[in-house]
Tab-separated table of C-alpha atoms and ligand atoms in Angstrom:
chain	number	residue	atom	x	y	z
A	1	MET	CA	0.886	-12.471	20.863
A	2	THR	CA	1.134	-12.759	17.066
A	3	LEU	CA	0.173	-10.588	14.097
A	4	LEU	CA	-1.057	-12.153	10.800
A	5	VAL	CA	-0.034	-9.932	7.963
A	6	THR	CA	-1.327	-10.470	4.418
A	7	GLY	CA	0.594	-9.185	1.612
A	8	GLY	CA	3.647	-8.513	3.641
A	9	ALA	CA	6.335	-9.032	0.714
A	10	GLY	CA	4.707	-6.100	-1.312
A	11	PHE	CA	5.600	-2.453	-1.217
A	12	ILE	CA	3.844	-1.253	1.930
A	13	GLY	CA	3.555	-4.634	3.566
A	14	SER	CA	7.388	-5.290	3.556
A	15	ASN	CA	7.936	-1.663	4.869
A	16	PHE	CA	5.385	-2.536	7.548
A	17	VAL	CA	6.969	-5.754	8.772
A	18	LEU	CA	10.615	-4.188	8.810
A	19	ASP	CA	9.273	-1.211	10.756
A	20	TRP	CA	7.356	-3.562	13.166
A	21	PHE	CA	10.414	-5.290	14.246
A	22	LYS	CA	12.472	-2.093	14.760
A	23	ALA	CA	10.101	-1.546	17.650
A	24	SER	CA	8.725	-4.902	18.697
A	25	ASP	CA	9.585	-8.454	19.139
A	26	GLU	CA	6.002	-9.635	18.530
A	27	PRO	CA	6.103	-12.231	15.750
A	28	ILE	CA	4.467	-11.668	12.355
A	29	VAL	CA	3.060	-14.555	10.306
A	30	ASN	CA	3.388	-13.180	6.716
A	31	LEU	CA	0.909	-14.592	4.282
A	32	ASP	CA	1.777	-13.521	0.588
A	33	ALA	CA	0.960	-15.212	-2.750
A	34	LEU	CA	4.288	-13.687	-4.135
A	35	THR	CA	2.632	-12.369	-7.340
A	36	TYR	CA	4.650	-10.145	-9.507
A	37	ALA	CA	4.503	-7.359	-6.895
A	38	GLY	CA	5.596	-9.536	-3.952
A	39	ASN	CA	9.402	-9.706	-3.543
A	40	LEU	CA	11.080	-11.716	-0.597
A	41	ALA	CA	14.286	-9.707	-1.340
A	42	ASN	CA	12.425	-6.771	0.410
A	43	LEU	CA	12.605	-8.897	3.698
A	44	ALA	CA	16.223	-10.408	3.181
A	45	SER	CA	17.378	-8.707	6.380
A	46	LEU	CA	14.907	-10.972	8.315
A	47	GLN	CA	16.433	-14.245	6.967
A	48	GLY	CA	16.877	-16.484	10.110
A	49	ASP	CA	14.812	-14.156	12.174
A	50	ALA	CA	12.471	-16.313	14.399
A	51	ARG	CA	9.959	-13.557	14.694
A	52	HIS	CA	9.086	-13.601	11.055
A	53	HIS	CA	7.318	-16.530	9.875
A	54	PHE	CA	6.729	-16.478	5.859
A	55	VAL	CA	3.949	-18.493	4.290
A	56	LYS	CA	3.606	-18.393	0.470
A	57	GLY	CA	-0.115	-18.639	-0.191
A	58	ASP	CA	-3.262	-17.059	-1.209
A	59	ILE	CA	-5.869	-15.329	0.975
A	60	GLY	CA	-8.616	-16.825	-1.065
A	61	ASP	CA	-7.327	-20.297	0.290
A	62	ARG	CA	-9.869	-20.882	2.881
A	63	GLU	CA	-8.203	-24.165	4.195
A	64	LEU	CA	-4.599	-22.520	4.372
A	65	VAL	CA	-6.117	-19.579	6.221
A	66	ASP	CA	-8.100	-21.556	8.603
A	67	SER	CA	-5.069	-23.580	9.526
A	68	LEU	CA	-2.823	-20.486	9.983
A	69	LEU	CA	-5.483	-18.842	12.310
A	70	ALA	CA	-5.900	-22.266	14.155
A	71	THR	CA	-1.929	-22.536	14.483
A	72	HIS	CA	-0.752	-19.225	15.280
A	73	ARG	CA	-3.847	-17.607	17.176
A	74	PRO	CA	-3.170	-14.074	15.981
A	75	ARG	CA	-4.595	-11.035	18.097
A	76	ALA	CA	-4.996	-9.200	14.923
A	77	ILE	CA	-5.016	-9.306	11.051
A	78	LEU	CA	-3.477	-6.611	9.125
A	79	HIS	CA	-4.829	-7.185	5.604
A	80	PHE	CA	-2.417	-5.434	2.954
A	81	ALA	CA	-2.583	-8.184	0.200
A	82	ALA	CA	-4.317	-6.764	-3.078
A	83	GLU	CA	-3.810	-6.166	-6.668
A	84	SER	CA	-2.631	-2.420	-6.507
A	85	HIS	CA	-1.843	-1.121	-9.793
A	86	VAL	CA	-4.574	1.109	-11.605
A	87	ASP	CA	-3.025	0.589	-15.128
A	88	ARG	CA	-2.997	-3.244	-14.620
A	89	SER	CA	-6.649	-3.082	-13.459
A	90	ILE	CA	-7.629	-1.244	-16.849
A	91	HIS	CA	-5.949	-4.005	-18.863
A	92	GLY	CA	-7.090	-7.146	-16.865
A	93	PRO	CA	-9.532	-6.577	-14.241
A	94	ALA	CA	-10.375	-10.026	-13.333
A	95	ALA	CA	-7.140	-10.610	-10.918
A	96	PHE	CA	-8.542	-7.553	-9.048
A	97	MET	CA	-11.862	-9.063	-8.471
A	98	LYS	CA	-10.357	-12.325	-7.465
A	99	THR	CA	-7.954	-10.990	-5.002
A	100	ASN	CA	-9.438	-7.619	-3.760
A	101	VAL	CA	-13.261	-8.865	-3.610
A	102	GLU	CA	-13.359	-12.673	-3.400
A	103	GLY	CA	-10.057	-12.936	-1.492
A	104	THR	CA	-11.139	-10.438	0.965
A	105	PHE	CA	-14.405	-12.191	1.497
A	106	THR	CA	-12.605	-15.464	2.192
A	107	LEU	CA	-10.387	-13.837	4.571
A	108	LEU	CA	-13.342	-12.246	6.301
A	109	GLU	CA	-15.206	-15.539	6.540
A	110	ALA	CA	-12.157	-17.456	7.993
A	111	THR	CA	-11.695	-14.559	10.377
A	112	ARG	CA	-15.325	-14.770	11.517
A	113	ALA	CA	-15.203	-18.396	12.175
A	114	TYR	CA	-11.937	-17.852	14.231
A	115	TRP	CA	-13.296	-14.899	16.065
A	116	VAL	CA	-16.690	-16.560	16.879
A	117	ALA	CA	-14.904	-19.392	18.630
A	118	MET	CA	-12.616	-17.124	20.585
A	119	THR	CA	-13.220	-16.584	24.262
A	120	GLY	CA	-12.320	-14.162	27.065
A	121	GLU	CA	-9.540	-11.460	26.606
A	122	ALA	CA	-8.261	-12.920	23.451
A	123	LYS	CA	-11.698	-12.375	21.761
A	124	SER	CA	-12.247	-8.781	23.240
A	125	VAL	CA	-8.967	-7.539	21.922
A	126	PHE	CA	-8.895	-9.265	18.709
A	127	ARG	CA	-9.440	-6.830	15.429
A	128	PHE	CA	-9.202	-7.064	11.688
A	129	HIS	CA	-7.465	-4.080	10.106
A	130	HIS	CA	-8.371	-3.475	6.555
A	131	VAL	CA	-5.826	-1.362	4.593
A	132	SER	CA	-7.566	0.565	1.790
A	133	THR	CA	-7.018	3.533	-0.470
A	134	ASP	CA	-8.297	7.071	-0.914
A	135	GLU	CA	-9.239	6.048	-4.541
A	136	VAL	CA	-12.590	4.773	-3.442
A	137	TYR	CA	-13.758	8.289	-2.967
A	138	GLY	CA	-13.345	9.185	-6.585
A	139	SER	CA	-11.881	12.262	-8.070
A	140	LEU	CA	-12.059	15.751	-6.624
A	141	LYS	CA	-12.843	19.128	-8.344
A	142	PRO	CA	-9.750	21.599	-8.071
A	143	ASP	CA	-11.193	23.590	-5.304
A	144	ALA	CA	-13.304	20.966	-3.516
A	145	PRO	CA	-12.356	20.305	0.162
A	146	ALA	CA	-10.210	17.099	0.891
A	147	PHE	CA	-11.886	13.713	1.317
A	148	THR	CA	-13.175	13.214	4.744
A	149	GLU	CA	-14.258	9.732	6.167
A	150	ALA	CA	-17.901	10.719	5.358
A	151	HIS	CA	-17.198	11.598	1.678
A	152	PRO	CA	-19.485	9.191	-0.649
A	153	TYR	CA	-17.737	6.264	-2.311
A	154	GLU	CA	-17.438	7.126	-6.068
A	155	PRO	CA	-14.787	4.655	-7.547
A	156	ASN	CA	-13.942	5.102	-11.149
A	157	SER	CA	-11.357	2.460	-12.054
A	158	PRO	CA	-11.550	-1.179	-11.954
A	159	TYR	CA	-8.935	-1.252	-9.009
A	160	SER	CA	-10.778	1.361	-6.970
A	161	ALA	CA	-14.094	-0.299	-7.558
A	162	SER	CA	-12.500	-3.583	-6.172
A	163	LYS	CA	-11.200	-1.699	-3.034
A	164	ALA	CA	-14.388	-0.075	-2.587
A	165	ALA	CA	-16.310	-3.456	-2.653
A	166	SER	CA	-13.717	-4.951	-0.105
A	167	ASP	CA	-14.368	-1.787	2.095
A	168	HIS	CA	-18.162	-2.451	1.876
A	169	LEU	CA	-17.565	-6.277	2.755
A	170	VAL	CA	-15.442	-5.320	5.740
A	171	ARG	CA	-18.143	-2.682	6.852
A	172	ALA	CA	-20.911	-5.257	6.446
A	173	TRP	CA	-19.204	-7.945	8.491
A	174	HIS	CA	-18.846	-5.525	11.458
A	175	HIS	CA	-22.496	-4.335	11.092
A	176	THR	CA	-24.016	-7.637	10.592
A	177	TYR	CA	-21.743	-10.194	12.508
A	178	GLY	CA	-20.039	-7.732	14.789
A	179	LEU	CA	-16.767	-8.669	13.636
A	180	PRO	CA	-14.099	-6.081	15.205
A	181	VAL	CA	-12.876	-4.429	12.279
A	182	VAL	CA	-11.142	-1.047	11.375
A	183	THR	CA	-10.393	0.314	7.855
A	184	THR	CA	-7.788	2.837	6.797
A	185	ASN	CA	-7.977	4.807	3.651
A	186	CYS	CA	-4.693	6.048	2.649
A	187	SER	CA	-3.260	8.300	-0.131
A	188	ASN	CA	-0.328	7.565	-2.526
A	189	ASN	CA	2.611	6.142	-0.702
A	190	TYR	CA	6.349	6.426	-1.940
A	191	GLY	CA	9.577	5.097	-0.682
A	192	PRO	CA	11.974	2.135	-0.675
A	193	TYR	CA	10.903	-1.070	-2.219
A	194	HIS	CA	8.300	0.581	-4.411
A	195	PHE	CA	7.818	-1.341	-7.591
A	196	PRO	CA	8.809	0.432	-10.529
A	197	GLU	CA	5.671	0.368	-12.413
A	198	LYS	CA	4.433	3.314	-10.267
A	199	LEU	CA	4.939	6.934	-10.926
A	200	ILE	CA	7.831	7.666	-8.577
A	201	PRO	CA	10.107	4.540	-8.825
A	202	LEU	CA	9.420	4.354	-12.677
A	203	MET	CA	10.564	7.970	-13.029
A	204	ILE	CA	13.758	7.459	-10.957
A	205	VAL	CA	14.644	4.029	-12.696
A	206	ASN	CA	13.747	5.181	-16.295
A	207	ALA	CA	15.836	8.411	-15.842
A	208	LEU	CA	18.974	6.580	-14.564
A	209	ALA	CA	18.593	4.245	-17.667
A	210	GLY	CA	18.234	7.152	-20.013
A	211	LYS	CA	14.585	6.103	-20.984
A	212	PRO	CA	11.590	8.270	-21.643
A	213	LEU	CA	9.710	9.698	-18.590
A	214	PRO	CA	6.063	8.935	-19.737
A	215	ILE	CA	3.609	11.605	-18.157
A	216	TYR	CA	0.045	10.790	-18.777
A	217	GLY	CA	-2.124	13.332	-20.454
A	218	ASP	CA	-1.268	16.950	-19.256
A	219	GLY	CA	0.302	15.909	-16.161
A	220	GLN	CA	-1.839	18.242	-14.013
A	221	GLN	CA	-3.473	15.474	-12.198
A	222	VAL	CA	-3.012	15.835	-8.323
A	223	ARG	CA	-2.015	13.142	-5.869
A	224	ASP	CA	-1.607	13.443	-2.021
A	225	TRP	CA	1.866	11.903	-1.450
A	226	LEU	CA	2.946	10.120	1.979
A	227	PHE	CA	6.236	8.669	2.597
A	228	VAL	CA	5.705	4.866	3.248
A	229	SER	CA	7.121	4.799	6.856
A	230	ASP	CA	4.537	7.423	7.849
A	231	HIS	CA	1.691	4.951	6.597
A	232	CYS	CA	3.269	2.317	8.624
A	233	SER	CA	3.247	4.425	11.793
A	234	ALA	CA	-0.269	5.317	11.165
A	235	ILE	CA	-1.235	1.802	10.950
A	236	ARG	CA	0.526	0.876	14.099
A	237	ALA	CA	-1.425	3.965	15.682
A	238	VAL	CA	-4.833	2.645	14.402
A	239	LEU	CA	-3.894	-0.760	15.468
A	240	ALA	CA	-3.195	0.301	18.946
A	241	GLY	CA	-6.027	2.818	19.506
A	242	GLY	CA	-8.325	2.992	16.558
A	243	ARG	CA	-11.979	2.559	17.448
A	244	LEU	CA	-13.786	-0.642	16.027
A	245	GLY	CA	-16.068	-0.154	13.243
A	246	GLU	CA	-14.473	3.190	12.409
A	247	THR	CA	-12.587	4.358	9.177
A	248	TYR	CA	-9.542	6.594	9.403
A	249	ASN	CA	-7.996	8.521	6.451
A	250	ILE	CA	-4.273	8.717	6.247
A	251	GLY	CA	-2.536	11.399	4.182
A	252	GLY	CA	0.506	13.552	3.793
A	253	TRP	CA	-0.910	16.843	3.519
A	254	ASN	CA	1.289	16.913	0.193
A	255	GLU	CA	-0.724	17.603	-2.864
A	256	LYS	CA	1.522	17.727	-6.082
A	257	THR	CA	0.765	17.646	-9.726
A	258	ASN	CA	2.410	14.687	-11.386
A	259	HIS	CA	4.468	17.437	-13.458
A	260	GLU	CA	5.768	18.766	-10.225
A	261	ILE	CA	6.726	15.197	-9.041
A	262	VAL	CA	8.589	14.395	-12.022
A	263	HIS	CA	10.382	17.568	-12.201
A	264	ARG	CA	11.262	17.204	-8.499
A	265	VAL	CA	12.641	13.772	-9.045
A	266	CYS	CA	14.628	15.049	-12.255
A	267	ALA	CA	16.051	17.842	-10.245
A	268	LEU	CA	17.227	15.652	-7.316
A	269	LEU	CA	18.920	13.250	-9.950
A	270	ASP	CA	20.577	16.201	-11.518
A	271	GLU	CA	22.185	16.845	-8.048
A	272	LEU	CA	22.754	13.409	-6.848
A	273	SER	CA	23.466	11.497	-10.213
A	274	PRO	CA	24.120	14.029	-12.904
A	275	SER	CA	24.002	12.804	-16.452
A	276	ALA	CA	26.568	13.712	-19.015
A	277	ALA	CA	23.763	14.016	-21.616
A	278	GLY	CA	22.138	16.891	-19.793
A	279	PRO	CA	19.260	17.565	-17.244
A	280	TYR	CA	17.012	14.579	-16.825
A	281	THR	CA	13.864	16.719	-17.792
A	282	ARG	CA	15.239	16.129	-21.358
A	283	LEU	CA	13.580	12.575	-21.154
A	284	ILE	CA	10.134	13.700	-20.214
A	285	THR	CA	7.501	12.851	-22.798
A	286	HIS	CA	3.697	13.363	-22.632
A	287	VAL	CA	1.860	10.138	-23.590
A	288	THR	CA	-1.702	9.145	-24.132
A	289	ASP	CA	-3.779	9.794	-20.981
A	290	ARG	CA	-4.857	6.708	-18.691
A	291	PRO	CA	-8.607	6.002	-19.367
A	292	GLY	CA	-10.867	7.207	-16.730
A	293	HIS	CA	-7.905	8.953	-15.137
A	294	ASP	CA	-8.953	10.520	-11.712
A	295	ARG	CA	-7.856	14.356	-11.740
A	296	ARG	CA	-7.240	14.860	-8.131
A	297	TYR	CA	-7.096	13.129	-4.739
A	298	ALA	CA	-6.599	14.891	-1.292
A	299	ILE	CA	-6.806	13.460	2.136
A	300	ASP	CA	-8.274	15.402	5.169
A	301	ALA	CA	-6.164	13.566	7.874
A	302	ARG	CA	-7.735	15.430	10.715
A	303	LYS	CA	-9.594	12.758	12.244
A	304	ILE	CA	-6.520	10.303	12.894
A	305	GLU	CA	-4.693	13.330	14.200
A	306	ARG	CA	-7.465	14.373	16.611
A	307	GLU	CA	-8.196	10.859	17.890
A	308	LEU	CA	-4.826	9.157	17.881
A	309	GLY	CA	-2.510	12.031	17.691
A	310	TRP	CA	-0.674	10.818	14.428
A	311	ARG	CA	0.902	13.110	11.903
A	312	PRO	CA	3.189	12.333	9.255
A	313	ALA	CA	6.992	12.910	10.266
A	314	GLU	CA	8.291	13.392	6.696
A	315	THR	CA	7.598	16.417	4.464
A	316	PHE	CA	7.768	15.677	0.747
A	317	GLU	CA	11.190	17.142	0.495
A	318	THR	CA	12.596	14.977	3.115
A	319	GLY	CA	10.702	11.867	1.863
A	320	ILE	CA	11.475	12.184	-1.828
A	321	ARG	CA	15.225	12.816	-1.057
A	322	LYS	CA	15.337	9.733	1.138
A	323	THR	CA	13.659	7.755	-1.788
A	324	VAL	CA	16.071	8.894	-4.476
A	325	HIS	CA	18.832	8.060	-2.180
A	326	TRP	CA	17.502	4.683	-1.690
A	327	TYR	CA	17.159	3.847	-5.478
A	328	LEU	CA	20.614	5.011	-5.948
A	329	ASP	CA	22.037	2.947	-3.322
A	330	HIS	CA	19.835	-0.247	-4.291
A	331	ALA	CA	20.842	-0.559	-8.035
A	332	ASP	CA	20.918	-4.384	-7.417
A	333	TRP	CA	17.365	-4.568	-6.162
A	334	VAL	CA	16.267	-2.626	-9.078
A	335	ALA	CA	18.295	-4.764	-11.543
A	336	ASP	CA	16.699	-7.951	-9.919
A	337	VAL	CA	13.196	-6.659	-10.110
A	338	GLN	CA	13.779	-5.926	-13.781
A	339	SER	CA	15.504	-8.838	-14.831
A	340	GLY	CA	12.927	-11.226	-13.036
A	341	ALA	CA	16.041	-12.625	-11.043
A	342	TYR	CA	13.833	-12.421	-7.803
A	343	ARG	CA	11.043	-14.565	-9.450
A	344	ALA	CA	13.733	-17.147	-10.251
A	345	TRP	CA	14.734	-17.329	-6.611
A	346	VAL	CA	11.110	-17.556	-5.572
A	347	ASP	CA	10.481	-20.455	-7.979
A	348	LYS	CA	13.709	-22.111	-6.715
A	349	GLN	CA	12.544	-21.821	-3.123
A	350	TYR	CA	8.902	-22.594	-3.494
A	351	GLY	CA	8.637	-24.522	-6.546
B	401	NAD	P1	1.655	-4.223	-3.848
B	401	NAD	O1	1.152	-4.504	-5.165
B	401	NAD	O2	3.304	-3.565	-3.867
B	401	NAD	O3	1.814	-5.583	-2.866
B	401	NAD	C1	0.674	-6.473	-2.947
B	401	NAD	C2	1.157	-7.625	-2.176
B	401	NAD	O4	0.013	-8.491	-1.977
B	401	NAD	C3	2.173	-8.433	-2.837
B	401	NAD	O5	3.287	-8.817	-2.110
B	401	NAD	C4	1.400	-9.608	-3.478
B	401	NAD	O6	2.350	-10.772	-3.709
B	401	NAD	C5	0.568	-9.773	-2.405
B	401	NAD	N1	-0.748	-10.540	-2.853
B	401	NAD	C6	-1.552	-10.262	-4.124
B	401	NAD	N2	-2.502	-11.088	-4.243
B	401	NAD	C7	-2.369	-11.947	-3.146
B	401	NAD	C8	-3.342	-12.914	-2.726
B	401	NAD	N3	-4.381	-13.370	-3.463
B	401	NAD	N4	-3.052	-13.625	-1.556
B	401	NAD	C9	-1.822	-13.062	-0.937
B	401	NAD	N5	-1.107	-12.254	-1.189
B	401	NAD	C10	-1.490	-11.411	-2.351
B	401	NAD	O7	0.489	-3.261	-3.013
B	401	NAD	P2	0.992	-2.238	-2.076
B	401	NAD	O8	1.191	-0.656	-2.793
B	401	NAD	O9	2.144	-2.509	-0.979
B	401	NAD	O10	-0.452	-1.910	-1.342
B	401	NAD	C11	-0.780	-2.763	-0.187
B	401	NAD	C12	-2.095	-2.405	0.160
B	401	NAD	O11	-2.128	-0.914	0.421
B	401	NAD	C13	-3.082	-2.644	-0.852
B	401	NAD	O12	-4.371	-3.100	-0.235
B	401	NAD	C14	-3.374	-1.387	-1.437
B	401	NAD	O13	-4.733	-1.336	-2.089
B	401	NAD	C15	-3.216	-0.436	-0.359
B	401	NAD	N6	-2.742	1.032	-0.765
B	401	NAD	C16	-1.786	1.344	-1.423
B	401	NAD	C17	-1.398	2.551	-1.650
B	401	NAD	C18	-0.124	2.783	-2.498
B	401	NAD	O14	0.160	4.189	-2.784
B	401	NAD	N7	0.611	1.812	-2.876
B	401	NAD	C19	-2.076	3.573	-0.956
B	401	NAD	C20	-3.134	3.268	-0.269
B	401	NAD	C21	-3.561	2.050	-0.070
B	402	DAU	O1	-4.077	6.829	-4.105
B	402	DAU	C1	-3.780	5.660	-3.519
B	402	DAU	C2	-3.312	4.820	-4.693
B	402	DAU	O2	-2.125	5.337	-5.147
B	402	DAU	C3	-3.287	3.330	-4.154
B	402	DAU	O3	-4.274	2.868	-3.782
B	402	DAU	C4	-2.753	2.545	-5.536
B	402	DAU	O4	-2.423	1.050	-5.108
B	402	DAU	C5	-1.502	3.017	-6.003
B	402	DAU	O5	-0.925	2.515	-7.152
B	402	DAU	C6	-1.534	4.482	-6.402
B	402	DAU	O6	-2.387	4.734	-7.497
B	402	DAU	P1	-2.189	5.683	-8.695
B	402	DAU	O7	-2.844	5.435	-9.832
B	402	DAU	O8	-2.340	7.233	-8.064
B	402	DAU	O9	-0.555	5.700	-8.704
B	402	DAU	P2	0.608	5.485	-9.949
B	402	DAU	O10	1.655	5.608	-9.354
B	402	DAU	O11	0.162	4.609	-10.745
B	402	DAU	O12	0.160	6.978	-10.744
B	402	DAU	C7	0.286	8.146	-9.990
B	402	DAU	C8	-0.215	9.180	-10.991
B	402	DAU	O13	0.878	9.313	-12.151
B	402	DAU	C9	-1.299	8.835	-11.700
B	402	DAU	O14	-2.143	10.311	-11.943
B	402	DAU	C10	-1.060	8.327	-12.965
B	402	DAU	C11	0.414	9.170	-13.370
B	402	DAU	N1	1.404	8.312	-14.161
B	402	DAU	C12	1.656	6.931	-13.619
B	402	DAU	C13	2.445	6.319	-14.308
B	402	DAU	C14	2.769	4.897	-13.848
B	402	DAU	C15	2.006	8.978	-15.124
B	402	DAU	O15	1.725	9.952	-15.578
B	402	DAU	N2	2.837	8.174	-15.915
B	402	DAU	C16	3.226	6.884	-15.596
B	402	DAU	O16	4.146	6.279	-16.222
């Protein structure tokens, strides 16, 4: 038995791979293109571990994907690989269409060919798990109920439009070809190995460097935050028992404004790593808003709880404290990411 994980050197993918091996010896083939967001240092603890087989490559490379499927015969594919940053999608949407839409299409076609040729039990247990986002549902009014799985798709950014397109492809490959798929739509993750271009790690890293903490617009936008290991446990639950053709929303029941998030991060840093210059909130600056900025996301995660018994283990308080501790304890990881040292290593290793 083997899993094929795509994007397993990114933030959530690497957390998933590390968590997986805490509880299982089932091997993982990890296909990742190592874009700026992929970082093998996240997986350094698996060096020499025969259970982890890393392959540097693109999900859009049909020949490569065909050969990995033929060689490793995975019982499931967990598809994390994507361009994931909304701001980057606004500045340069092409990469998002290439990986999130065309890449997912290629992966689905390769998977279909592999699955059609399967027989017996291997075929009946096989599944393709598509990892997606709550952003496909669009933006909620302040008093609107949280997104259920039946909420209409109303993506507003190039990123969310590309993820919505990929969700539709996955749905259509199930409906038309019978491909055994399941999709999960998750809220904002945070935790270890989060690339410091996203809100929480950026605020921690900038605060420690004495740099400005840029809050977009009025900072009253709401996100529903989930500690990354809870996302990983939800994916394991859906992999084990999720019904084929279904979608499951995953969220933390933790709606917070960006203003609240930044103030909480500052307060934790004041406690754990005080600055001689005074409270970290002194660094907060309000900057021009993100174009098309979604006002509020909130996930109704009752379906996954009802059907699979999953609930997050962390509260926001426990998760954010662990996260701030992790960044304080991993200054080297941050320095390598910021200096590009990890890219130099990748170039040396892979040419
Ligand atoms: P990330 O940007 O940290 O990592 C993405 C990974 O995919 C990187 O390792 C990158 O090298 C790899 N990748 C990119 N293009 C590739 C390609 N063409 N072929 C192979 N690998 C490629 O992203 P993340 O935050 O870990 O998100 C993982 C998945 O979860 C994405 O699909 C994202 O849409 C989804 N998601 C993220 C969040 C979140 O809060 N971060 C929430 C819900 C859903
Ligand atoms: O909701 C799930 C999504 O969460 C995932 O699908 C995406 O891959 C992931 O990047 C994340 O998207 P967001 O746009 O919500 O995350 P980000 O960390 O970029 O921003 C969170 C909020 O903070 C958002 O309202 C914008 C705001 N923000 C962000 C940055 C980077 C700021 O105010 N200042 C900043 O510097």
